[in-house]
Short mmCIF file of C-alpha atoms in Angstrom, two decimals:
data_model
loop_
_atom_site.label_atom_id
_atom_site.label_comp_id
_atom_site.label_asym_id
_atom_site.label_seq_id
_atom_site.Cartn_x
_atom_site.Cartn_y
_atom_site.Cartn_z
CA UNK U 204 -37.70 20.84 22.99
CA UNK U 205 -37.31 17.37 21.51
CA UNK U 206 -37.94 18.68 17.97
CA UNK U 207 -35.39 21.44 18.55
CA UNK U 208 -32.87 18.89 19.79
CA UNK U 209 -33.47 16.74 16.72
CA UNK U 210 -32.96 19.79 14.49
CA UNK U 211 -29.65 20.49 16.20
CA UNK U 212 -28.54 16.87 15.88
CA UNK U 213 -29.33 16.78 12.17
CA UNK U 214 -27.62 20.13 11.60
CA UNK U 215 -24.46 19.25 13.46
CA UNK U 216 -24.32 15.90 11.69
CA UNK U 217 -24.53 17.59 8.31
CA UNK U 218 -22.00 20.20 9.47
CA UNK U 219 -19.51 17.41 10.14
CA UNK U 220 -20.32 15.88 6.75
CA UNK U 221 -19.87 19.24 5.02
CA UNK U 222 -16.52 19.77 6.73
CA UNK U 223 -15.30 16.31 5.65
CA UNK U 224 -16.52 16.98 2.11
CA UNK U 225 -14.66 20.31 2.15
CA UNK U 226 -11.42 18.62 3.24
CA UNK U 227 -11.83 15.97 0.56
CA UNK U 228 -12.49 18.64 -2.06
CA UNK U 229 -9.40 20.58 -1.01
CA UNK U 230 -7.28 17.47 -1.51
CA UNK U 231 -8.90 16.79 -4.87
CA UNK U 232 -8.40 20.39 -6.02
CA UNK U 233 -4.75 20.26 -4.97
CA UNK U 234 -4.30 17.00 -6.89
CA UNK U 235 -5.89 18.40 -10.05
CA UNK U 236 -3.77 21.53 -9.80
CA UNK U 237 -0.56 19.53 -9.33
CA UNK U 238 -1.37 17.20 -12.22
CA UNK U 239 -2.23 20.12 -14.49
CA UNK U 240 1.01 21.87 -13.54
CA UNK U 241 2.98 18.67 -14.06
CA UNK U 242 1.55 18.31 -17.55
CA UNK U 243 2.94 21.75 -18.36
CA UNK U 244 6.25 20.86 -16.71
CA UNK U 245 6.70 17.78 -18.89
CA UNK U 246 5.72 19.64 -22.05
CA UNK U 247 8.25 22.40 -21.31
CA UNK U 248 11.01 19.90 -20.50
CA UNK U 249 10.47 17.89 -23.68
CA UNK U 250 10.32 21.08 -25.73
CA UNK U 251 13.66 22.15 -24.25
CA UNK U 252 15.29 18.84 -25.20
CA UNK U 253 13.79 19.10 -28.70
CA UNK U 254 15.18 22.63 -29.03
CA UNK U 255 18.63 21.42 -27.98
CA UNK U 256 18.43 18.62 -30.55
CA UNK U 257 17.51 21.07 -33.32
CA UNK U 258 20.30 23.45 -32.32
CA UNK U 259 22.88 20.67 -32.43
CA UNK U 260 21.59 19.50 -35.81
CA UNK U 261 21.46 22.92 -37.45
CA UNK U 262 24.26 24.91 -35.77
CA UNK U 263 26.85 22.23 -35.06
CA UNK U 264 26.47 19.13 -37.21
CA UNK U 265 25.10 20.77 -40.34
CA UNK U 266 27.87 23.43 -40.24
CA UNK U 267 30.54 20.91 -39.21
CA UNK U 268 31.51 23.24 -36.39
CA UNK U 269 34.62 22.04 -34.58
CA UNK U 270 35.25 19.46 -37.27
CA UNK U 271 36.10 15.88 -36.32
CA UNK U 272 38.18 16.64 -33.22
CA UNK U 273 36.16 19.47 -31.72
CA UNK U 274 32.53 18.90 -32.71
CA UNK U 275 31.73 16.75 -29.69
CA UNK U 276 32.74 19.63 -27.40
CA UNK U 277 30.08 21.94 -28.88
CA UNK U 278 27.54 19.10 -28.78
CA UNK U 279 28.32 18.61 -25.09
CA UNK U 280 27.79 22.30 -24.31
CA UNK U 281 24.36 22.49 -25.95
CA UNK U 282 23.28 19.13 -24.54
CA UNK U 283 24.39 20.12 -21.02
CA UNK U 284 22.36 23.32 -21.16
CA UNK U 285 19.29 21.69 -22.69
CA UNK U 286 19.20 18.65 -20.42
CA UNK U 287 20.06 20.67 -17.31
CA UNK U 288 17.18 23.06 -17.95
CA UNK U 289 14.79 20.22 -18.89
CA UNK U 290 15.52 18.35 -15.65
CA UNK U 291 14.72 21.49 -13.69
CA UNK U 292 11.57 22.19 -15.68
CA UNK U 293 10.11 18.69 -15.27
CA UNK U 294 10.08 19.21 -11.49
CA UNK U 295 8.57 22.68 -11.78
CA UNK U 296 11.73 24.75 -11.42
CA UNK U 297 13.20 27.36 -13.73
CA UNK U 298 16.08 26.48 -16.03
CA UNK U 299 19.34 28.08 -14.87
CA UNK U 300 21.68 26.95 -17.65
CA UNK U 301 22.70 29.33 -20.42
CA UNK U 302 24.92 28.69 -23.44
CA UNK U 303 27.43 31.52 -23.85
CA UNK U 304 28.67 30.67 -27.37
CA UNK U 305 31.03 33.66 -27.81
CA UNK U 306 34.48 31.99 -27.79
CA UNK U 307 35.16 33.50 -24.39
CA UNK U 308 36.79 31.66 -21.44
CA UNK U 309 33.30 30.57 -20.43
CA UNK U 310 31.28 27.95 -22.32
CA UNK U 311 28.09 28.13 -20.28
CA UNK U 312 26.56 29.68 -17.17
CA UNK U 313 24.67 27.85 -14.45
CA UNK U 314 22.81 30.22 -12.16
CA UNK U 315 25.54 32.81 -12.75
CA UNK U 316 28.47 30.41 -12.19
CA UNK U 317 30.96 30.32 -15.09
CA UNK U 318 31.66 26.82 -16.43
CA UNK U 319 34.29 25.75 -18.94
CA UNK U 320 33.77 22.31 -20.42
CA UNK U 321 36.65 20.11 -21.45
CA UNK U 322 35.88 16.84 -23.26
CA UNK U 323 39.25 15.41 -24.27
CA UNK U 324 40.44 11.81 -24.48
CA UNK U 325 43.91 12.53 -25.86
CA UNK U 326 46.99 11.31 -24.01
CA UNK U 327 45.04 9.32 -21.45
CA UNK U 328 44.78 12.36 -19.18
CA UNK U 329 41.00 12.18 -18.72
CA UNK U 330 40.56 15.79 -19.94
CA UNK U 331 42.98 17.12 -17.26
CA UNK U 332 45.57 18.38 -19.78
CA UNK U 333 42.86 20.40 -21.55
CA UNK U 334 41.88 21.93 -18.20
CA UNK U 335 45.52 22.81 -17.45
CA UNK U 336 45.98 24.42 -20.86
CA UNK U 337 42.87 26.54 -20.38
CA UNK U 338 44.05 27.68 -16.92
CA UNK U 339 47.48 28.56 -18.32
CA UNK U 340 45.74 30.81 -20.84
CA UNK U 341 43.32 32.29 -18.25
CA UNK U 342 45.16 32.11 -14.89
CA UNK U 343 42.45 34.06 -13.00
CA UNK U 344 39.62 31.81 -14.14
CA UNK U 345 39.37 29.74 -10.92
CA UNK U 346 40.05 32.73 -8.65
CA UNK U 347 37.11 34.50 -10.31
CA UNK U 348 34.77 31.68 -9.36
CA UNK U 349 34.92 29.63 -12.56
CA UNK U 350 34.63 25.85 -12.60
CA UNK U 351 35.80 23.15 -14.97
CA UNK U 352 33.42 20.44 -16.15
CA UNK U 353 34.72 17.18 -17.57
CA UNK U 354 32.89 14.02 -18.75
CA UNK U 355 31.18 12.12 -15.96
CA UNK U 356 33.20 8.93 -16.57
CA UNK U 357 36.47 10.94 -16.63
CA UNK U 358 35.55 12.69 -13.39
CA UNK U 359 34.75 9.41 -11.63
CA UNK U 360 38.12 7.94 -12.65
CA UNK U 361 40.05 11.08 -11.67
CA UNK U 362 38.38 11.28 -8.28
CA UNK U 363 39.04 7.59 -7.59
CA UNK U 364 42.71 7.83 -8.55
CA UNK U 365 43.17 11.13 -6.67
CA UNK U 366 42.08 9.58 -3.37
CA UNK U 367 43.73 6.20 -3.93
CA UNK U 368 46.63 5.30 -1.61
CA UNK U 369 49.99 4.29 -3.19
CA UNK U 370 49.69 0.77 -1.78
CA UNK U 371 46.35 0.32 -3.55
CA UNK U 372 47.70 1.92 -6.72
CA UNK U 373 50.51 -0.62 -6.81
CA UNK U 374 47.98 -3.37 -7.36
CA UNK U 375 46.76 -1.71 -10.56
CA UNK U 376 49.87 -2.95 -12.37
CA UNK U 377 48.69 -6.54 -12.23
CA UNK U 378 45.06 -5.74 -12.77
CA UNK U 379 43.69 -7.63 -15.74
CA UNK U 380 40.50 -5.62 -16.22
CA UNK U 381 39.97 -2.58 -18.43
CA UNK U 382 40.09 -0.09 -15.56
CA UNK U 383 42.74 2.55 -14.89
CA UNK U 384 46.37 1.54 -14.71
CA UNK U 385 49.22 2.48 -12.40
CA UNK U 386 50.39 4.94 -15.04
CA UNK U 387 47.00 6.63 -14.95
CA UNK U 388 47.32 6.96 -11.19
CA UNK U 389 50.77 8.54 -11.55
CA UNK U 390 49.45 11.06 -14.09
CA UNK U 391 46.58 12.11 -11.87
CA UNK U 392 48.82 12.45 -8.83
CA UNK U 393 51.36 14.45 -10.84
CA UNK U 394 48.65 16.74 -12.21
CA UNK U 395 47.24 17.80 -8.84
CA UNK U 396 50.76 18.06 -7.36
CA UNK U 397 52.03 20.46 -10.02
CA UNK U 398 48.84 22.28 -11.10
CA UNK U 399 46.84 25.10 -9.54
CA UNK U 400 43.69 23.09 -10.23
CA UNK U 401 42.17 21.37 -7.19
CA UNK U 402 39.71 18.49 -7.21
CA UNK U 403 37.11 20.94 -5.85
CA UNK U 404 37.44 23.03 -9.03
CA UNK U 405 36.25 20.09 -11.12
CA UNK U 406 32.76 18.75 -11.52
CA UNK U 407 31.18 15.99 -13.61
CA UNK U 408 29.13 16.70 -16.68
CA UNK U 409 25.73 15.13 -17.11
CA UNK U 410 27.21 12.97 -19.87
CA UNK U 411 29.98 10.49 -20.37
CA UNK U 412 32.54 11.18 -23.08
CA UNK U 413 30.95 8.77 -25.55
CA UNK U 414 27.41 10.18 -25.06
CA UNK U 415 28.06 13.40 -26.99
CA UNK U 416 29.84 12.03 -30.04
CA UNK U 417 28.48 12.61 -33.50
CA UNK U 418 26.10 9.76 -34.37
CA UNK U 419 25.47 9.06 -30.67
CA UNK U 420 24.03 12.28 -29.24
CA UNK U 421 20.58 11.70 -30.76
CA UNK U 422 20.25 8.40 -28.88
CA UNK U 423 21.53 10.13 -25.75
CA UNK U 424 18.83 12.79 -25.96
CA UNK U 425 16.18 10.18 -26.76
CA UNK U 426 17.15 8.37 -23.57
CA UNK U 427 16.89 11.67 -21.72
CA UNK U 428 13.33 12.10 -23.01
CA UNK U 429 12.46 8.67 -21.57
CA UNK U 430 14.09 9.69 -18.29
CA UNK U 431 12.00 12.87 -18.17
CA UNK U 432 8.83 10.87 -18.74
CA UNK U 433 9.82 8.49 -15.94
CA UNK U 434 10.37 11.48 -13.65
CA UNK U 435 6.96 12.80 -14.69
CA UNK U 436 5.30 9.47 -13.82
CA UNK U 437 7.00 9.43 -10.44
CA UNK U 438 5.84 12.96 -9.65
CA UNK U 439 2.29 12.09 -10.67
CA UNK U 440 2.36 9.04 -8.42
CA UNK U 441 3.68 11.23 -5.61
CA UNK U 442 0.85 13.70 -6.22
CA UNK U 443 -1.74 10.92 -6.04
CA UNK U 444 -0.13 9.57 -2.86
CA UNK U 445 -0.14 13.04 -1.29
CA UNK U 446 -3.84 13.46 -2.10
CA UNK U 447 -4.91 10.25 -0.39
CA UNK U 448 -6.71 10.41 2.96
CA UNK U 449 -4.37 10.23 5.92
CA UNK U 450 -4.68 8.86 9.42
CA UNK U 451 -3.68 12.25 10.77
CA UNK U 452 -6.49 14.03 8.96
CA UNK U 453 -8.94 11.31 9.96
CA UNK U 454 -7.98 11.71 13.62
CA UNK U 455 -8.31 15.50 13.34
CA UNK U 456 -11.77 15.14 11.77
CA UNK U 457 -12.82 12.70 14.47
CA UNK U 458 -11.63 15.07 17.20
CA UNK U 459 -13.42 18.02 15.58
CA UNK U 460 -16.71 16.10 15.28
CA UNK U 461 -16.37 14.87 18.85
CA UNK U 462 -15.81 18.40 20.14
CA UNK U 463 -18.76 19.80 18.17
CA UNK U 464 -21.28 17.19 19.29
CA UNK U 465 -19.96 17.03 22.84
CA UNK U 466 -20.08 20.81 23.19
CA UNK U 467 -23.54 20.94 21.65
CA UNK U 468 -24.81 18.27 24.04
CA UNK U 469 -23.42 20.25 26.99
CA UNK U 470 -25.13 23.47 25.84
CA UNK U 471 -28.45 21.68 25.22
CA UNK U 472 -28.27 20.07 28.64
CA UNK U 473 -27.73 23.42 30.35
CA UNK U 474 -30.50 25.06 28.31
CA UNK U 475 -32.92 22.27 29.18
CA UNK U 476 -32.26 22.75 32.88
CA UNK U 477 -32.64 26.51 32.53
CA UNK U 478 -35.98 26.08 30.75
CA UNK U 479 -37.09 23.92 33.65
CA UNK U 480 -36.78 27.02 35.85
CA UNK U 481 -33.36 26.44 37.41
CA UNK U 482 -30.58 28.99 37.42
CA UNK U 483 -27.07 27.79 36.73
CA UNK U 484 -26.10 28.61 40.31
CA UNK U 485 -28.92 26.34 41.49
CA UNK U 486 -27.73 23.28 39.59
CA UNK U 487 -27.19 20.33 41.91
CA UNK U 488 -24.49 17.71 41.69
CA UNK U 489 -27.08 15.42 40.16
CA UNK U 490 -27.85 18.01 37.47
CA UNK U 491 -24.16 18.42 36.59
CA UNK U 492 -23.70 14.65 36.57
CA UNK U 493 -26.61 14.30 34.13
CA UNK U 494 -25.23 17.05 31.89
CA UNK U 495 -21.75 15.49 32.00
CA UNK U 496 -23.18 12.11 31.01
CA UNK U 497 -25.04 13.67 28.07
CA UNK U 498 -21.91 15.55 27.05
CA UNK U 499 -19.85 12.35 27.22
CA UNK U 500 -22.38 10.60 25.03
CA UNK U 501 -22.18 13.54 22.62
CA UNK U 502 -18.38 13.34 22.51
CA UNK U 503 -18.54 9.60 21.81
CA UNK U 504 -21.28 10.00 19.21
CA UNK U 505 -19.35 12.76 17.48
CA UNK U 506 -16.18 10.69 17.41
CA UNK U 507 -18.02 7.75 15.86
CA UNK U 508 -19.73 10.05 13.35
CA UNK U 509 -16.50 11.81 12.37
CA UNK U 510 -14.56 8.58 11.91
CA UNK U 511 -17.43 6.90 10.06
CA UNK U 512 -18.12 9.78 7.68
CA UNK U 513 -14.40 10.24 6.93
CA UNK U 514 -13.98 6.53 6.27
CA UNK U 515 -17.13 6.15 4.17
CA UNK U 516 -16.37 9.16 1.99
CA UNK U 517 -12.74 8.21 1.39
CA UNK U 518 -12.83 4.42 1.29
CA UNK U 519 -16.14 4.06 -0.58
CA UNK U 520 -17.98 6.15 -3.15
CA UNK U 521 -20.37 7.55 -0.55
CA UNK U 522 -21.14 11.31 -0.56
CA UNK U 523 -20.52 13.02 2.77
CA UNK U 524 -24.17 14.03 3.27
CA UNK U 525 -25.36 10.47 2.66
CA UNK U 526 -22.65 9.09 4.95
CA UNK U 527 -23.78 11.38 7.76
CA UNK U 528 -27.41 10.40 7.18
CA UNK U 529 -26.43 6.74 7.39
CA UNK U 530 -24.63 7.31 10.70
CA UNK U 531 -27.54 9.33 12.11
CA UNK U 532 -30.00 6.61 11.07
CA UNK U 533 -27.76 4.00 12.63
CA UNK U 534 -27.73 5.82 15.97
CA UNK U 535 -31.51 6.29 15.92
CA UNK U 536 -32.30 2.71 14.97
CA UNK U 537 -29.87 1.41 17.60
CA UNK U 538 -31.75 3.41 20.24
CA UNK U 539 -35.07 1.98 19.02
CA UNK U 540 -33.63 -1.54 19.08
CA UNK U 541 -32.61 -1.05 22.70
CA UNK U 542 -36.17 0.03 23.57
CA UNK U 543 -37.55 -2.95 21.64
CA UNK U 544 -35.39 -5.34 23.67
CA UNK U 545 -36.55 -3.64 26.83
CA UNK U 546 -40.19 -4.20 25.92
CA UNK U 547 -40.98 -0.50 25.55
CA UNK U 548 -41.91 -0.90 21.85
CA UNK U 549 -43.74 -3.46 19.79
CA UNK U 550 -42.26 -4.79 16.56
CA UNK U 551 -44.68 -2.66 14.53
CA UNK U 552 -43.72 0.47 16.48
CA UNK U 553 -40.04 -0.35 16.02
CA UNK U 554 -40.41 -0.70 12.25
CA UNK U 555 -42.50 2.47 12.02
CA UNK U 556 -39.96 4.42 14.09
CA UNK U 557 -37.03 3.12 12.02
CA UNK U 558 -38.74 4.17 8.79
CA UNK U 559 -39.40 7.63 10.21
CA UNK U 560 -35.77 8.05 11.32
CA UNK U 561 -34.48 7.03 7.90
CA UNK U 562 -36.89 9.42 6.21
CA UNK U 563 -35.85 12.35 8.40
CA UNK U 564 -32.17 11.59 7.86
CA UNK U 565 -32.67 11.41 4.10
CA UNK U 566 -34.51 14.75 4.08
CA UNK U 567 -31.71 16.30 6.15
CA UNK U 568 -29.07 14.97 3.74
CA UNK U 569 -30.94 16.17 0.66
CA UNK U 570 -31.54 19.58 2.22
CA UNK U 571 -27.86 19.97 3.09
CA UNK U 572 -26.85 19.21 -0.50
CA UNK U 573 -29.32 21.78 -1.82
CA UNK U 574 -28.22 24.32 0.80
CA UNK U 575 -24.55 23.85 -0.08
CA UNK U 576 -25.37 24.45 -3.74
CA UNK U 577 -27.44 27.57 -2.99
CA UNK U 578 -25.01 28.95 -0.38
CA UNK U 579 -21.56 27.96 -1.70
CA UNK U 580 -19.79 28.53 1.61
CA UNK U 581 -18.21 25.38 3.11
CA UNK U 582 -20.19 23.98 6.07
CA UNK U 583 -22.47 27.04 6.39
CA UNK U 584 -24.51 26.20 3.29
CA UNK U 585 -25.00 22.61 4.43
CA UNK U 586 -26.09 23.68 7.93
CA UNK U 587 -28.57 26.22 6.57
CA UNK U 588 -29.99 23.74 4.07
CA UNK U 589 -30.28 20.95 6.63
CA UNK U 590 -31.97 23.21 9.18
CA UNK U 591 -34.45 24.71 6.73
CA UNK U 592 -35.29 21.32 5.19
CA UNK U 593 -35.80 19.64 8.56
CA UNK U 594 -37.99 22.45 9.88
CA UNK U 595 -40.13 22.40 6.73
CA UNK U 596 -40.51 18.64 7.01
CA UNK U 597 -41.51 18.84 10.66
CA UNK U 598 -44.03 21.59 9.88
CA UNK U 599 -45.64 19.64 7.06
CA UNK U 600 -45.68 16.39 8.99
CA UNK U 601 -47.29 18.12 12.02
CA UNK U 602 -49.99 19.75 9.90
CA UNK U 603 -50.91 16.39 8.42
CA UNK U 604 -50.66 14.48 11.70
CA UNK U 605 -54.32 14.86 12.78
CA UNK U 606 -55.81 13.75 9.47
CA UNK U 607 -53.36 10.87 9.20
CA UNK U 608 -54.17 9.80 12.76
CA UNK U 609 -57.92 9.80 12.01
CA UNK U 610 -57.38 7.74 8.87
CA UNK U 611 -55.22 5.28 10.75
CA UNK U 612 -57.77 4.97 13.60
CA UNK U 613 -60.59 4.32 11.13
CA UNK U 614 -58.51 1.77 9.29
CA UNK U 615 -57.67 0.02 12.57
CA UNK U 616 -61.38 -0.05 13.60
CA UNK U 617 -62.35 -1.55 10.24
CA UNK U 618 -59.62 -4.14 10.58
CA UNK U 619 -60.75 -5.08 14.10
CA UNK U 620 -64.41 -5.42 12.99
CA UNK U 621 -63.40 -7.55 10.02
CA UNK U 622 -61.18 -9.65 12.24
CA UNK U 623 -64.05 -10.31 14.67
CA UNK U 624 -66.45 -11.21 11.83
CA UNK U 625 -63.95 -13.57 10.29
CA UNK U 626 -63.29 -15.16 13.67
CA UNK U 627 -67.00 -15.96 14.16
CA UNK U 628 -67.34 -17.36 10.63
CA UNK U 629 -64.19 -19.38 11.09
CA UNK U 630 -65.48 -20.90 14.31
CA UNK U 631 -68.84 -21.79 12.68
CA UNK U 632 -67.11 -23.52 9.80
CA UNK U 633 -64.88 -25.44 12.17
CA UNK U 634 -67.90 -26.74 14.10
CA UNK U 635 -69.67 -27.74 10.89
CA UNK U 636 -66.58 -29.50 9.62
CA UNK U 637 -66.11 -31.28 12.91
CA UNK U 638 -69.75 -32.58 12.92
CA UNK U 639 -69.69 -33.67 9.30
CA UNK U 640 -66.39 -35.41 9.70
CA UNK U 641 -67.63 -37.28 12.76
CA UNK U 642 -70.69 -38.63 10.89
CA UNK U 643 -68.58 -39.55 7.87
CA UNK U 644 -66.09 -41.48 9.95
CA UNK U 645 -68.88 -43.38 11.74
CA UNK U 646 -70.53 -44.38 8.44
CA UNK U 647 -67.15 -45.28 6.94
CA UNK U 648 -66.36 -47.45 9.91
CA UNK U 649 -69.64 -49.41 9.49
CA UNK U 650 -69.15 -49.76 5.72
CA UNK U 651 -65.89 -51.63 6.27
CA UNK U 652 -67.03 -53.67 9.28
CA UNK U 653 -65.97 -57.39 9.37
CA UNK U 654 -69.62 -58.25 9.93
CA UNK U 655 -71.15 -58.66 6.43
CA UNK U 656 -74.63 -57.54 7.46
CA UNK U 657 -73.26 -54.52 9.28
CA UNK U 658 -70.96 -53.75 6.33
CA UNK U 659 -73.87 -54.02 3.86
CA UNK U 660 -76.03 -51.68 5.88
CA UNK U 661 -73.04 -49.36 6.40
CA UNK U 662 -72.39 -49.25 2.63
CA UNK U 663 -76.01 -48.24 2.03
CA UNK U 664 -75.72 -45.45 4.61
CA UNK U 665 -72.37 -44.33 3.13
CA UNK U 666 -73.85 -44.10 -0.36
CA UNK U 667 -76.77 -42.02 0.93
CA UNK U 668 -74.38 -39.88 2.99
CA UNK U 669 -72.17 -39.01 0.02
CA UNK U 670 -75.21 -38.09 -2.11
CA UNK U 671 -76.05 -41.12 -4.27
CA UNK U 672 -79.67 -40.99 -5.55
CA UNK U 673 -81.98 -43.29 -3.51
CA UNK U 674 -83.21 -45.18 -6.58
CA UNK U 675 -79.59 -46.06 -7.45
CA UNK U 676 -78.72 -47.42 -4.00
CA UNK U 677 -78.72 -51.25 -3.90
CA UNK U 678 -80.70 -51.56 -0.68
CA UNK U 679 -82.95 -54.55 -1.68
CA UNK U 680 -82.36 -58.00 -3.12
CA UNK U 681 -84.35 -57.19 -6.28
CA UNK U 682 -82.23 -54.07 -7.04
CA UNK U 683 -79.08 -56.03 -6.41
CA UNK U 684 -80.15 -58.99 -8.65
CA UNK U 685 -81.25 -56.67 -11.43
CA UNK U 686 -77.96 -54.67 -11.28
CA UNK U 687 -75.78 -57.75 -11.73
CA UNK U 688 -77.92 -59.79 -14.16
CA UNK U 689 -79.57 -57.34 -16.50
#
């Protein structure tokens, strides 16, 4: 039953890891897809601007279409269509602008809406006189849904003057800046008072009046290319930000892991009681309390595992299977440490158990990786691989257990015998050293006695004790006289 429980624990741990890895892979795939699509978006947008530039060069400037007074109007039409479509394309949308170019009342279409452009600086009317003249020629243009587009700077001035109160307009007379004058205000007020054109029928162009002049439009479109690239960078940054791990997903993963391990612990608790011969109806309050405690521990363990695996895989470069193995090993070693503190295990047993737990967790992780590769179905492949690998490991380790145990017992017996032999030898040497040292100290003490006769006799004994040849020891007066005089 314990082996089966361990198999289940390893499998559910790797299932959580596989699910986290699947979520991470989904985010990565989405990021790669968005970045690939954005690359195409930018290429299309830049190509559209390039096409507009070529069309202006070849069909307008090279042919001097519109001459000096009217060329900028044709440049504005092509630039509006090209830039409008490019700005849509860079964000992944379809271009909706179309250049009509048939000398009709309509210059361009935007998603089916007719637009007539008027870029005129004559008379200080901010293009309004050109709009009025066009409406006089085509009186049904606005009623048919058409709109007038004027330069962006003209539109801003017109709108400001249209909504300006007379008291504020009176101050424009003394204004010393280069802004609109009181006369400009009067013209705008007169235009909307006498014309069928309303402010709602006007809209700003993408460009100011000066942006589409000959000799300037190329710099304008170059700036638009830079703007498109800036938009592209922003969208790529947004894609990276959207692909990052989120607290919400981490909480969901934690809850899922908690539910899986808590539910598994509950089922295993019930099964264990049933295998003990009890029917579910016969479970006592104590039985249910025990099962509830195990389930609570499972919920807590699952929550810790889910949060840990999600954090390790997303905040460090740790694969999900390895992260789960680390968490499983941590739980197992913590349990062993608690038993060690309680005196149930020795230090050697603790180390041996920790090594075994780490080995089993590593085998489970490796098996889940192999299983996921062989069965490329998220979670299922990892569970199958982990289960098969763990069972194979348990089978092999059990088959080798008896032989390993015999080898270990023999090794321990040899070590004990050697230890006893060395202890006896050590004791003998200590006794010998103690005796020899005692004699040496006694002789040494006599050799350095204050009494000359005692010291002389002690020196003779010391020389003999340390191994000096008897014939070389000065133990008589004749030997002493001969040594110092001959």
